[in-house]
CSV table of C-alpha atoms in Angstrom, one decimal:
chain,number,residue,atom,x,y,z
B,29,UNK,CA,58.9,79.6,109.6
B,30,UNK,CA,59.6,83.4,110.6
B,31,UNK,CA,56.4,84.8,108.8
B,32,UNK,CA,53.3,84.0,106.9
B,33,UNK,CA,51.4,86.5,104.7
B,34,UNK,CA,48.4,85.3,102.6
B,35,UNK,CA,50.4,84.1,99.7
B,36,UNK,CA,53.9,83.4,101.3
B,37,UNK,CA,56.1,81.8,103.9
B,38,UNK,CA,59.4,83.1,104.8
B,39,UNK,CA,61.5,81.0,106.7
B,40,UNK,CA,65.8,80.5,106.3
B,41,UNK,CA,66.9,79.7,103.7
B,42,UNK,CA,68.1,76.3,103.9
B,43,UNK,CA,71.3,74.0,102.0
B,44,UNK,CA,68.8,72.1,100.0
B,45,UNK,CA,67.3,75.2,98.6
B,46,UNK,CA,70.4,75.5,96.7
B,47,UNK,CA,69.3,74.3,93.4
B,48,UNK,CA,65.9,76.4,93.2
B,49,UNK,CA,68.2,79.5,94.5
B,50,UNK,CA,70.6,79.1,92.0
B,51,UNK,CA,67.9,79.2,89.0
B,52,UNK,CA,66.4,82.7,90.4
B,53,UNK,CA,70.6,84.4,91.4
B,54,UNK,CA,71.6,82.9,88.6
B,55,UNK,CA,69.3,84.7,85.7
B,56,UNK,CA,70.6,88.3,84.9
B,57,UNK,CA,67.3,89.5,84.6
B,58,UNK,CA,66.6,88.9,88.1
B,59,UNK,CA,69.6,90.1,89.1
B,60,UNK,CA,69.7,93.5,86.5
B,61,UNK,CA,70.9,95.8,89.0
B,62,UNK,CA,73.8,93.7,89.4
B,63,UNK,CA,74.6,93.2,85.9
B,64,UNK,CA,75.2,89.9,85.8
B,65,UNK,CA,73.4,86.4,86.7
B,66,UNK,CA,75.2,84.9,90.1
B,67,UNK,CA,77.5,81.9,89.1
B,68,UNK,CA,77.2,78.8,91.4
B,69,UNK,CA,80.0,80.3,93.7
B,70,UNK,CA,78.3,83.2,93.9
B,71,UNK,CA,75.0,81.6,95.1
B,72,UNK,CA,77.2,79.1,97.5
B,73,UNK,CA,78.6,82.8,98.8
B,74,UNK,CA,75.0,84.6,99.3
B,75,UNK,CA,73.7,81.4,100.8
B,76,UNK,CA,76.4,81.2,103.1
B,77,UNK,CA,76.4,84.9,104.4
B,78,UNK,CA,72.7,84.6,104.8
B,79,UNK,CA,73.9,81.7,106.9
B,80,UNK,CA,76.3,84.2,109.2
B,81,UNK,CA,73.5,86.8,109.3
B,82,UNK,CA,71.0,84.4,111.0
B,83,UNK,CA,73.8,83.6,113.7
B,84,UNK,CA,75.0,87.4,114.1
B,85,UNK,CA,71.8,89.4,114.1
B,86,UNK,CA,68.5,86.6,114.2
B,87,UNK,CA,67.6,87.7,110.6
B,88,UNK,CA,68.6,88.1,107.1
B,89,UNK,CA,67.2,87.2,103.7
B,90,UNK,CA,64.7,84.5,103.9
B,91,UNK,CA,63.2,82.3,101.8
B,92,UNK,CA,59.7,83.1,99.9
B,93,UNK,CA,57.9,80.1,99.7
B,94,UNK,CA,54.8,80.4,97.7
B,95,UNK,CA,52.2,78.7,99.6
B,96,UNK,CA,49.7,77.5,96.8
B,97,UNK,CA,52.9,75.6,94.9
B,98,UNK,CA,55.2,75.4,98.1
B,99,UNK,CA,57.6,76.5,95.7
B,100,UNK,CA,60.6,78.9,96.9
B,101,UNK,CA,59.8,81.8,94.4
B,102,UNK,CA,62.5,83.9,95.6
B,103,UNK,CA,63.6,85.9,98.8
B,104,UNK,CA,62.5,89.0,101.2
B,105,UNK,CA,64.2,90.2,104.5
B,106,UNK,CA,65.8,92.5,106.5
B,107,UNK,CA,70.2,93.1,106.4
B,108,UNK,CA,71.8,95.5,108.1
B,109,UNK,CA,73.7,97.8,105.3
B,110,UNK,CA,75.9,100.9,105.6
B,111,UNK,CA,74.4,104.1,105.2
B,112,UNK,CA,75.8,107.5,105.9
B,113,UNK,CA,78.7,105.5,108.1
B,114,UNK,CA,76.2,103.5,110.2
B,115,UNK,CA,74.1,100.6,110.0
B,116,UNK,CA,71.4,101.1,109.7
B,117,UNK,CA,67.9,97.5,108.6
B,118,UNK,CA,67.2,97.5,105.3
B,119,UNK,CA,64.3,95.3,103.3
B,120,UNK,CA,65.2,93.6,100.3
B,121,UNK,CA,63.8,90.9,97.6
B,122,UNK,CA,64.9,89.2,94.7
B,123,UNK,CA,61.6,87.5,92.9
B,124,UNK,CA,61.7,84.8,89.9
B,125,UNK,CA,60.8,86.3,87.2
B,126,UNK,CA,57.6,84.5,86.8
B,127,UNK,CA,56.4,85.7,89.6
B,128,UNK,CA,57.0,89.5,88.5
B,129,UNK,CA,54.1,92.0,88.7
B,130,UNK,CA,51.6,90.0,91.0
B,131,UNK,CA,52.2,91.7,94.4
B,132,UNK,CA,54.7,89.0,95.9
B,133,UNK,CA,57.6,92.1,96.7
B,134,UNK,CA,55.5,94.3,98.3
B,135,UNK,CA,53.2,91.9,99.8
B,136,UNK,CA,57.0,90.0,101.9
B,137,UNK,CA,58.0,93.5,102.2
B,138,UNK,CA,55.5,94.9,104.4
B,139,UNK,CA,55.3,91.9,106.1
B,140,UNK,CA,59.1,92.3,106.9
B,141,UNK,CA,58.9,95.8,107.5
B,142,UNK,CA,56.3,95.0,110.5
B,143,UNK,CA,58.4,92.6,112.1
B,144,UNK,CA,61.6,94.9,112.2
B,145,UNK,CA,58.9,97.2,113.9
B,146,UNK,CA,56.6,95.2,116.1
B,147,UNK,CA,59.5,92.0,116.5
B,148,UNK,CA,63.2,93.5,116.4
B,149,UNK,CA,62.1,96.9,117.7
B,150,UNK,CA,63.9,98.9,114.8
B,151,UNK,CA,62.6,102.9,115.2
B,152,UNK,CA,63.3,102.6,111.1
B,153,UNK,CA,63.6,100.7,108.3
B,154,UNK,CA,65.4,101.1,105.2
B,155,UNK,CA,65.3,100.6,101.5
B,156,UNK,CA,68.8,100.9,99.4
B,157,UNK,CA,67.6,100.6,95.8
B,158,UNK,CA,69.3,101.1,92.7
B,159,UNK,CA,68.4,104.2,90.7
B,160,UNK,CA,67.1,102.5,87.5
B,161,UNK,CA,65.3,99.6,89.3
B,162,UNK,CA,61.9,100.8,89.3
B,163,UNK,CA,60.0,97.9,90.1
B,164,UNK,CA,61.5,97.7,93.7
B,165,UNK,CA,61.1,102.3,93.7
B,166,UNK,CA,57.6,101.4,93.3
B,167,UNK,CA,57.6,98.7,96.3
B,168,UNK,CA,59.1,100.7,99.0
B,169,UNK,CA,56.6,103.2,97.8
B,170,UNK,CA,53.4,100.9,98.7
B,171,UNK,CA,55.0,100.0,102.2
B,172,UNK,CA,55.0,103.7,103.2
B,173,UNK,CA,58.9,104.5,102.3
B,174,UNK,CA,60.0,107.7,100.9
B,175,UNK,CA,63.5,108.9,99.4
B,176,UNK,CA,65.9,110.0,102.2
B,177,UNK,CA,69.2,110.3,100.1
B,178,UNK,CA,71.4,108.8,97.8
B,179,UNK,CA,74.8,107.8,97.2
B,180,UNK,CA,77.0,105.8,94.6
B,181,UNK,CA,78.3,102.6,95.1
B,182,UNK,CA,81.2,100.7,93.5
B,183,UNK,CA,80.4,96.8,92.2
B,184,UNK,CA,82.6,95.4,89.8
B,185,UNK,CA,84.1,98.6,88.9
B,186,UNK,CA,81.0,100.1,88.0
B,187,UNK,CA,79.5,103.1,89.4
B,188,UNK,CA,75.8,103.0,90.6
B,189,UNK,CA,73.8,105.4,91.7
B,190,UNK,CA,71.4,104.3,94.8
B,191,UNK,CA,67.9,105.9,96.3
B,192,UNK,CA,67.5,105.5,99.8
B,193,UNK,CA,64.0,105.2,101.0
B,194,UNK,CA,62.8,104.8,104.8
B,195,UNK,CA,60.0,104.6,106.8
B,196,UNK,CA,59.7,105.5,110.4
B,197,UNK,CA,57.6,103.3,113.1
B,198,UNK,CA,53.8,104.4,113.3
B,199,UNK,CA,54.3,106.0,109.5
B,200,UNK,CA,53.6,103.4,107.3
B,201,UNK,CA,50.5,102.2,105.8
């Protein structure tokens, strides 16, 4: 386990959480911003870099495990992501949709955005969100991020516009 909130345990995610990963990558609704549902390869792919992250850097996505089910409801960490041509810790979270609109998100995210502070010493952290996803806006709102910038990027040969929200160590709530 890396961290425990009231609700949730984050921990690596793990080879046998294939199966329960797959269900939450692999529905489009989850995964709206996207556009598509992850197929198996894809999941095999996110599973495995999350893999090469925990080796590089000592963190990466991690597994939510609901506590009251001990059911892996989805994921929360901290990546390192390219911004203005540097790296720079970003939070992010992808939730099963059952478990929408209760507080999970923001409750993994704060908890992650403490430990880059208090744990991996980051000055910073980050929030690269797409600019019609909403839901997660509202999140790095409630853990003390504002808008920094934006920029475009390319997936599949679609253009999307991104929001870049930050909070600085000592700022957030």
């Amino acid at each position: 386990m890396i961290l425990e909130t009231d609700r949730l345990l984050l921990r690596q995610l793990e080879e046998t959480d294939f199966d329960a990963w797959a269900a939450v990558l692999g529905d489009p609704e989850v995964m709206y911003a996207y556009e598509h549902g992850f197929s198996g390869d894809e999941v095999r792919l996110w599973l495995n870099r999350q893999q090469e992250r925990y080796e590089q850097y000592g963190f990466g996505l991690w597994a939510a495990v609901e506590k009251a089910s001990g059911e892996l409801i989805g994921d929360c960490g901290i990546t390192m992501q390219d911004w203005n041509g540097r790296e720079v810790p970003e939070i992010g979270y992808h939730l099963r949709r059952d478990k929408w609109h209760q507080g999970y998100a923001a409750e993994a995210a704060r908890a992650c955005r403490d430990y880059a502070f208090t744990v991996l010493g980051f000055p910073e952290v980050y929030s690269i969100i797409r600019d019609t996803n909403f839901p997660s806006q509202r999140v790095a709102l409630r853990s003390g991020m504002a808008v920094r910038g934006s920029f475009v990027k390319h997936y599949r040969g679609i253009a999307m516009p991104h929001l870049v929200f930050s909070v600085k160590r000592g700022c957030a709530g």
